Every structure is written in structure tokens, then in C-alpha cells.
């Protein structure tokens, strides 16, 4: 992800009273709104100077049905791709980050833990574990050269990072080789140095050198131009802690004990044959997931190797469960979630929020509602505080029913050098990027 999705599930506060102590009038609020919109549009003009020079869908082209779907620019002959890295400001140098190295992993982990995505109120910051980073960045066929760092020449301190991994992504009937771009992070003290555009250009150059011309990425901010916009939903598993740390608030006319009772889950799962996924399940899970994903407009094209890498359980990284029919031993259903804790900033009692994120879920025999309730039960048993889900795929069918609440975080999906004619609904998207 290029930016924020760590926002809380709390509803918005009422507006602050005006300085004379009275509530603001409608006209005051309308003016405030207008002023904010003007400021935002001015900021957009500056912010998008870089993106307007790139082969991405542009705001001015929205609604223009004459533009063809597919690549925006044709591939360049490899001999014409820039062979040398882009220039960095003088005190800095490029490095390739070897994610096999424990030492390097610790450096990347430290940079991200202290400088990566925060929520709007600066209360929570993503805290990707070293094991998670190694899983996320070393899928089948990955390129070490796409794990890019920026160091200070003198101190050798790592101050910026961006990554790409190879992926096959199907857009309608076309399977496109792409890079998934992620973990763009610049040290807080260097945000004014304009390092991000040169890092994006450098990772693009390295991707082109492998003859790949398209990319997928997500961001919490609006850039030119999202192919889809999704919403985060949050399901409390440990409501007392979530309220204590300010992630969520006690509802109107609700007590803590009533809230705890509201979110209480059964101790055991309900589905016969619900069990942890094992290595021998990979072919059956691949068949099940490929069939399921075929109904979405944009989705990964997974094979057995991908499924083994992305979905076979790894402690504190990814959890996956299958439903094996007790009579036929056929794998009928599948659910999964990955582990992405957040650091809790400035709280005396708690330092970490343990969050599960819904990943890929396939229901053929077990109702999706029941399957996901079982996923909530196992996450609660493993001491997760909250279970998060985007409203992609069929997730919208269970969110309200299972007491998920809408967060204030939106996640925008983008394709680089690939145009899709109309914006997709979240439910038409079969892709989850970490």
C-alpha cells in the first residue's frame, strides 16, 4: 500500500462550537466546507503534477468511452529502458535490500515501524513483523532488485524503501503480468525532499528491465485515477481494549458490559469439517479459489505455487481454514486472514493492537455468513483484538450481519499503464493487496 488504511472505526464527532460558545450555523458549516474543498483542490493540483506525467487514467478522461481498454503506452524496446538508476540528492544512495538477510530485515522493519502508515489522528501505526515482510516480498519468481532502499551515504542509515513483486492479474479475460508496488515509505524527517517520485520512477525502471509494463497498487489518498474505491469495516473482538485505546467509542446509551455482551462470540466453530489448511490441500484450494475468482473483473491468476506461498498457514502471518466434507472428504469452502498489528502511539497501558485482515474467502456449500463467523471465532481464540475486512468480493453480504462497523478509512485501487473503461464497484474486485 502506498498510504493509509489504519483508521479507526469510530463515528465522527459533532462539529466544534464556534468561539462564542454557540453551535456553528448552517451557513458557517457550508462556508467551512467550501473553504476546505477549495484548499483540497489546490492541493490536488500540486500533488498530481507527477501522476499527470505518468501512463495512468487521468481525471480529465473520466467518462470518455472512446478510449480503448488495456495498456495506455506500448512497451519500450528493452535497449531503450534507462540502464542506470535515477539520480538521488547528493547525501543519499540506492541499495538493493536483501530480504533473506536477518540484518537487512531488521533495518527495513525499524524504518517501517517508525515511519509507515498512520491513521489520521496519529494514534495507530502499522507494525509489519519481519516474518510478514519476508512472506510479502518473496513470492514465487520474485526479483531481489525490486526491493529498493535509500541510505544516507555517511551514516549508512536506511531512510526510504519501496518494493515490487511480480503477479499475474486477470483483467476481464486478459491475464497481465504486473508488478504489485507496496511499502513506499520515506523517513518522517525527509518528507520535504521529494524522494517519493524518484523512488516510484526507479522501481518502474527496474520493473521495465524485467519486461513488465503494468503495475497494481493501493493508496488511502486519491490519485489519478482509482479503478475502484473500497471501504474498511471493523469487527470488535476485544471491545474493552479497543475503546480504552481510542480505536472505537462506546455507543450512545451503551455500557461497557452491554458492549462486551454484544460482541461476544461462541467458543467453538459451527461448521462440521472446519480445520486448518495443510500442504496436501493446496491443489483442492487452488481449484476452488480459481473458480471463485473467475467471476470478478480484476483478480489474481493463482496457480498451486501461489496458493502454497500466499495461503498455507504461517504463524502470526497468515491463517487459512478449509471445510472438508466429513462424508466425501472434498474441500468445499475456504477462509483466510493475515496478521497486521498496529503500534498504539502514546498509550500507557497498551503498545500493540492485534488485527486480523480478511484475505480470500470462498463459500460453495457452507453459507458465507457461517464461514466468516467461524473465522471470527478462531481469530478471537487466538487473541486478536479486531477483525478488519474490505467490502471487496462478496464481503458486503456478511459485514452488517456479523456486527462489523464501517471505518473512516477508504482504500483506492490503481493500475499503472492499464486503462479500465469504467470505475469498478468494490464487489467487482477480486484482489487483496497487503
Coordinates of N, CA and C in Angstrom, one line a residue, residues 113 149 173 313 315 327 346:
X113 N 8.3 0.5 11.0 CA 7.7 0.6 12.3 C 7.6 2.0 12.8
X149 N 16.1 0.3 -1.4 CA 16.2 1.2 -0.3 C 17.0 2.4 -0.6
X173 N -10.8 -10.8 -19.5 CA -10.3 -12.1 -20.0 C -8.8 -12.0 -20.2
X313 N -0.9 -21.8 6.0 CA -0.7 -21.0 7.2 C 0.7 -20.8 7.6
X315 N 2.6 -19.0 11.1 CA 2.3 -18.5 12.4 C 2.5 -17.0 12.5
X327 N -18.2 -36.7 4.9 CA -18.5 -37.9 4.2 C -17.6 -38.1 3.0
X346 N 1.4 6.4 22.2 CA 1.2 7.3 23.3 C 0.1 6.8 24.3

